[in-house]
Amino acid sequence: QLQLVESGGGLVQPGGSLRLSCAASGSTYSINAMAWYRQAPGKQRELVAAITSSGTTNLADSVQDRFTIFRDNAKNAVYLQMNSLTPEDTAVYYCWAVRVNRVYWGQGTQVTVSS
């Protein structure tokens, strides 16, 4: 079993930055990959960024020049650094992880970009 808890969301102005954190607890051995998804009202949940245990990353085209995903395996945490935020980035952001072929989700953290 894994528990994922997100933090770091909030209200920011366009052009601002946020860093989201996801802390994993429980059975944290052998986590194969972690990722961030987001879901805006009226839209499907979409993959924002992902990282494997070996460090391979991928980011959605809409964020690849602005966001960075990284892990701290010693802390069992994954982070999403978000820069140059726009109102289109407004969404609930969810942490995701896979371990032993099972998928786990966090409860989500709200990010609102507005002037």
PDB file of C-alpha atoms in Angstrom:
ATOM      1  CA  GLN A   1       0.000   0.000   0.000  1.00  0.00           C
ATOM      2  CA  LEU A   2       1.071   3.534  -0.810  1.00  0.00           C
ATOM      3  CA  GLN A   3      -0.304   6.816   0.399  1.00  0.00           C
ATOM      4  CA  LEU A   4       0.363   9.941  -1.656  1.00  0.00           C
ATOM      5  CA  VAL A   5      -0.146  13.426  -0.227  1.00  0.00           C
ATOM      6  CA  GLU A   6       0.220  16.546  -2.363  1.00  0.00           C
ATOM      7  CA  SER A   7       1.052  20.014  -1.140  1.00  0.00           C
ATOM      8  CA  GLY A   8       2.117  23.369  -2.532  1.00  0.00           C
ATOM      9  CA  GLY A   9      -0.952  24.411  -4.478  1.00  0.00           C
ATOM     10  CA  GLY A  10      -2.550  27.797  -4.193  1.00  0.00           C
ATOM     11  CA  LEU A  11      -3.412  31.035  -5.947  1.00  0.00           C
ATOM     12  CA  VAL A  12      -0.765  32.720  -8.091  1.00  0.00           C
ATOM     13  CA  GLN A  13      -0.749  35.510 -10.642  1.00  0.00           C
ATOM     14  CA  PRO A  14       0.022  34.877 -14.317  1.00  0.00           C
ATOM     15  CA  GLY A  15       3.752  34.605 -14.817  1.00  0.00           C
ATOM     16  CA  GLY A  16       4.291  33.340 -11.299  1.00  0.00           C
ATOM     17  CA  SER A  17       5.744  30.076 -10.057  1.00  0.00           C
ATOM     18  CA  LEU A  18       4.755  27.240  -7.760  1.00  0.00           C
ATOM     19  CA  ARG A  19       6.431  24.066  -6.615  1.00  0.00           C
ATOM     20  CA  LEU A  20       4.180  21.107  -5.920  1.00  0.00           C
ATOM     21  CA  SER A  21       5.313  18.315  -3.628  1.00  0.00           C
ATOM     22  CA  CYS A  22       4.088  14.749  -3.318  1.00  0.00           C
ATOM     23  CA  ALA A  23       5.160  12.670  -0.343  1.00  0.00           C
ATOM     24  CA  ALA A  24       4.783   8.894  -0.488  1.00  0.00           C
ATOM     25  CA  SER A  25       4.418   6.771   2.606  1.00  0.00           C
ATOM     26  CA  GLY A  26       3.685   3.147   3.386  1.00  0.00           C
ATOM     27  CA  SER A  27       5.254   0.535   1.134  1.00  0.00           C
ATOM     28  CA  THR A  28       7.648   2.884  -0.631  1.00  0.00           C
ATOM     29  CA  TYR A  29      10.072   0.250  -1.913  1.00  0.00           C
ATOM     30  CA  SER A  30      10.164  -0.467  -5.642  1.00  0.00           C
ATOM     31  CA  ILE A  31       8.189   2.512  -6.883  1.00  0.00           C
ATOM     32  CA  ASN A  32       8.698   2.241 -10.630  1.00  0.00           C
ATOM     33  CA  ALA A  33       7.414   5.640 -11.690  1.00  0.00           C
ATOM     34  CA  MET A  34       5.721   8.754 -10.397  1.00  0.00           C
ATOM     35  CA  ALA A  35       3.848  11.446 -12.249  1.00  0.00           C
ATOM     36  CA  TRP A  36       1.689  14.519 -12.076  1.00  0.00           C
ATOM     37  CA  TYR A  37      -1.718  14.718 -13.701  1.00  0.00           C
ATOM     38  CA  ARG A  38      -4.135  17.618 -13.777  1.00  0.00           C
ATOM     39  CA  GLN A  39      -7.829  18.082 -14.388  1.00  0.00           C
ATOM     40  CA  ALA A  40      -9.579  21.352 -15.129  1.00  0.00           C
ATOM     41  CA  PRO A  41     -13.365  21.789 -14.867  1.00  0.00           C
ATOM     42  CA  GLY A  42     -15.110  20.241 -17.846  1.00  0.00           C
ATOM     43  CA  LYS A  43     -11.935  18.601 -19.159  1.00  0.00           C
ATOM     44  CA  GLN A  44     -10.448  15.137 -18.946  1.00  0.00           C
ATOM     45  CA  ARG A  45      -7.572  14.388 -16.648  1.00  0.00           C
ATOM     46  CA  GLU A  46      -4.290  14.716 -18.506  1.00  0.00           C
ATOM     47  CA  LEU A  47      -0.719  13.681 -17.884  1.00  0.00           C
ATOM     48  CA  VAL A  48       1.504  16.662 -17.150  1.00  0.00           C
ATOM     49  CA  ALA A  49       4.860  15.076 -16.346  1.00  0.00           C
ATOM     50  CA  ALA A  50       6.275  11.688 -15.412  1.00  0.00           C
ATOM     51  CA  ILE A  51       9.535  10.295 -14.111  1.00  0.00           C
ATOM     52  CA  THR A  52      10.779   6.723 -13.762  1.00  0.00           C
ATOM     53  CA  SER A  53      12.962   5.273 -11.042  1.00  0.00           C
ATOM     54  CA  SER A  54      15.931   5.521 -13.412  1.00  0.00           C
ATOM     55  CA  GLY A  55      15.355   9.234 -13.942  1.00  0.00           C
ATOM     56  CA  THR A  56      13.779   9.256 -17.392  1.00  0.00           C
ATOM     57  CA  THR A  57      11.266  12.092 -17.702  1.00  0.00           C
ATOM     58  CA  ASN A  58       8.593  13.213 -20.091  1.00  0.00           C
ATOM     59  CA  LEU A  59       6.419  16.307 -20.079  1.00  0.00           C
ATOM     60  CA  ALA A  60       3.340  17.346 -21.969  1.00  0.00           C
ATOM     61  CA  ASP A  61       3.981  19.613 -24.933  1.00  0.00           C
ATOM     62  CA  SER A  62       2.030  22.415 -23.288  1.00  0.00           C
ATOM     63  CA  VAL A  63       4.376  22.560 -20.293  1.00  0.00           C
ATOM     64  CA  GLN A  64       7.729  21.203 -21.452  1.00  0.00           C
ATOM     65  CA  ASP A  65       9.385  24.617 -21.651  1.00  0.00           C
ATOM     66  CA  ARG A  66       8.028  25.775 -18.301  1.00  0.00           C
ATOM     67  CA  PHE A  67       7.727  22.813 -15.905  1.00  0.00           C
ATOM     68  CA  THR A  68      10.272  20.430 -14.419  1.00  0.00           C
ATOM     69  CA  ILE A  69       9.656  17.145 -12.636  1.00  0.00           C
ATOM     70  CA  PHE A  70      12.190  15.624 -10.281  1.00  0.00           C
ATOM     71  CA  ARG A  71      12.367  13.007  -7.527  1.00  0.00           C
ATOM     72  CA  ASP A  72      14.121  12.636  -4.229  1.00  0.00           C
ATOM     73  CA  ASN A  73      14.169   8.884  -3.688  1.00  0.00           C
ATOM     74  CA  ALA A  74      15.642   9.206  -0.203  1.00  0.00           C
ATOM     75  CA  LYS A  75      12.607  11.244   0.831  1.00  0.00           C
ATOM     76  CA  ASN A  76      10.132   9.215  -1.243  1.00  0.00           C
ATOM     77  CA  ALA A  77       8.954  12.423  -2.840  1.00  0.00           C
ATOM     78  CA  VAL A  78       8.322  13.843  -6.284  1.00  0.00           C
ATOM     79  CA  TYR A  79       8.149  17.519  -7.159  1.00  0.00           C
ATOM     80  CA  LEU A  80       6.752  19.632  -9.970  1.00  0.00           C
ATOM     81  CA  GLN A  81       8.371  23.021 -10.482  1.00  0.00           C
ATOM     82  CA  MET A  82       5.973  25.229 -12.426  1.00  0.00           C
ATOM     83  CA  ASN A  83       7.168  28.501 -13.931  1.00  0.00           C
ATOM     84  CA  SER A  84       5.565  31.110 -16.178  1.00  0.00           C
ATOM     85  CA  LEU A  85       2.114  30.012 -15.127  1.00  0.00           C
ATOM     86  CA  THR A  86      -0.918  30.978 -17.195  1.00  0.00           C
ATOM     87  CA  PRO A  87      -4.653  30.766 -16.494  1.00  0.00           C
ATOM     88  CA  GLU A  88      -4.743  27.635 -18.678  1.00  0.00           C
ATOM     89  CA  ASP A  89      -2.690  25.890 -16.004  1.00  0.00           C
ATOM     90  CA  THR A  90      -5.554  26.237 -13.520  1.00  0.00           C
ATOM     91  CA  ALA A  91      -6.575  22.739 -12.426  1.00  0.00           C
ATOM     92  CA  VAL A  92      -6.506  20.214  -9.644  1.00  0.00           C
ATOM     93  CA  TYR A  93      -3.102  18.551  -9.761  1.00  0.00           C
ATOM     94  CA  TYR A  94      -2.838  14.895  -8.758  1.00  0.00           C
ATOM     95  CA  CYS A  95       0.172  12.857  -7.777  1.00  0.00           C
ATOM     96  CA  TRP A  96       0.383   9.350  -9.258  1.00  0.00           C
ATOM     97  CA  ALA A  97       2.626   6.381  -8.629  1.00  0.00           C
ATOM     98  CA  VAL A  98       2.947   2.773  -9.739  1.00  0.00           C
ATOM     99  CA  ARG A  99       4.438   0.031  -7.613  1.00  0.00           C
ATOM    100  CA  VAL A 100       4.309  -3.709  -8.267  1.00  0.00           C
ATOM    101  CA  ASN A 101       1.899  -3.086 -11.142  1.00  0.00           C
ATOM    102  CA  ARG A 102      -0.562  -1.234  -8.924  1.00  0.00           C
ATOM    103  CA  VAL A 103      -1.559   2.391  -9.406  1.00  0.00           C
ATOM    104  CA  TYR A 104      -1.999   4.913  -6.607  1.00  0.00           C
ATOM    105  CA  TRP A 105      -3.434   8.428  -6.625  1.00  0.00           C
ATOM    106  CA  GLY A 106      -3.186  11.359  -4.292  1.00  0.00           C
ATOM    107  CA  GLN A 107      -6.196  13.457  -3.351  1.00  0.00           C
ATOM    108  CA  GLY A 108      -5.119  16.429  -5.425  1.00  0.00           C
ATOM    109  CA  THR A 109      -4.124  20.021  -4.786  1.00  0.00           C
ATOM    110  CA  GLN A 110      -5.760  23.059  -6.371  1.00  0.00           C
ATOM    111  CA  VAL A 111      -3.697  25.413  -8.515  1.00  0.00           C
ATOM    112  CA  THR A 112      -5.402  28.635  -9.568  1.00  0.00           C
ATOM    113  CA  VAL A 113      -3.679  31.132 -11.854  1.00  0.00           C
ATOM    114  CA  SER A 114      -5.540  34.424 -11.921  1.00  0.00           C
ATOM    115  CA  SER A 115      -4.918  38.141 -11.789  1.00  0.00           C
TER     116      SER A 115
END
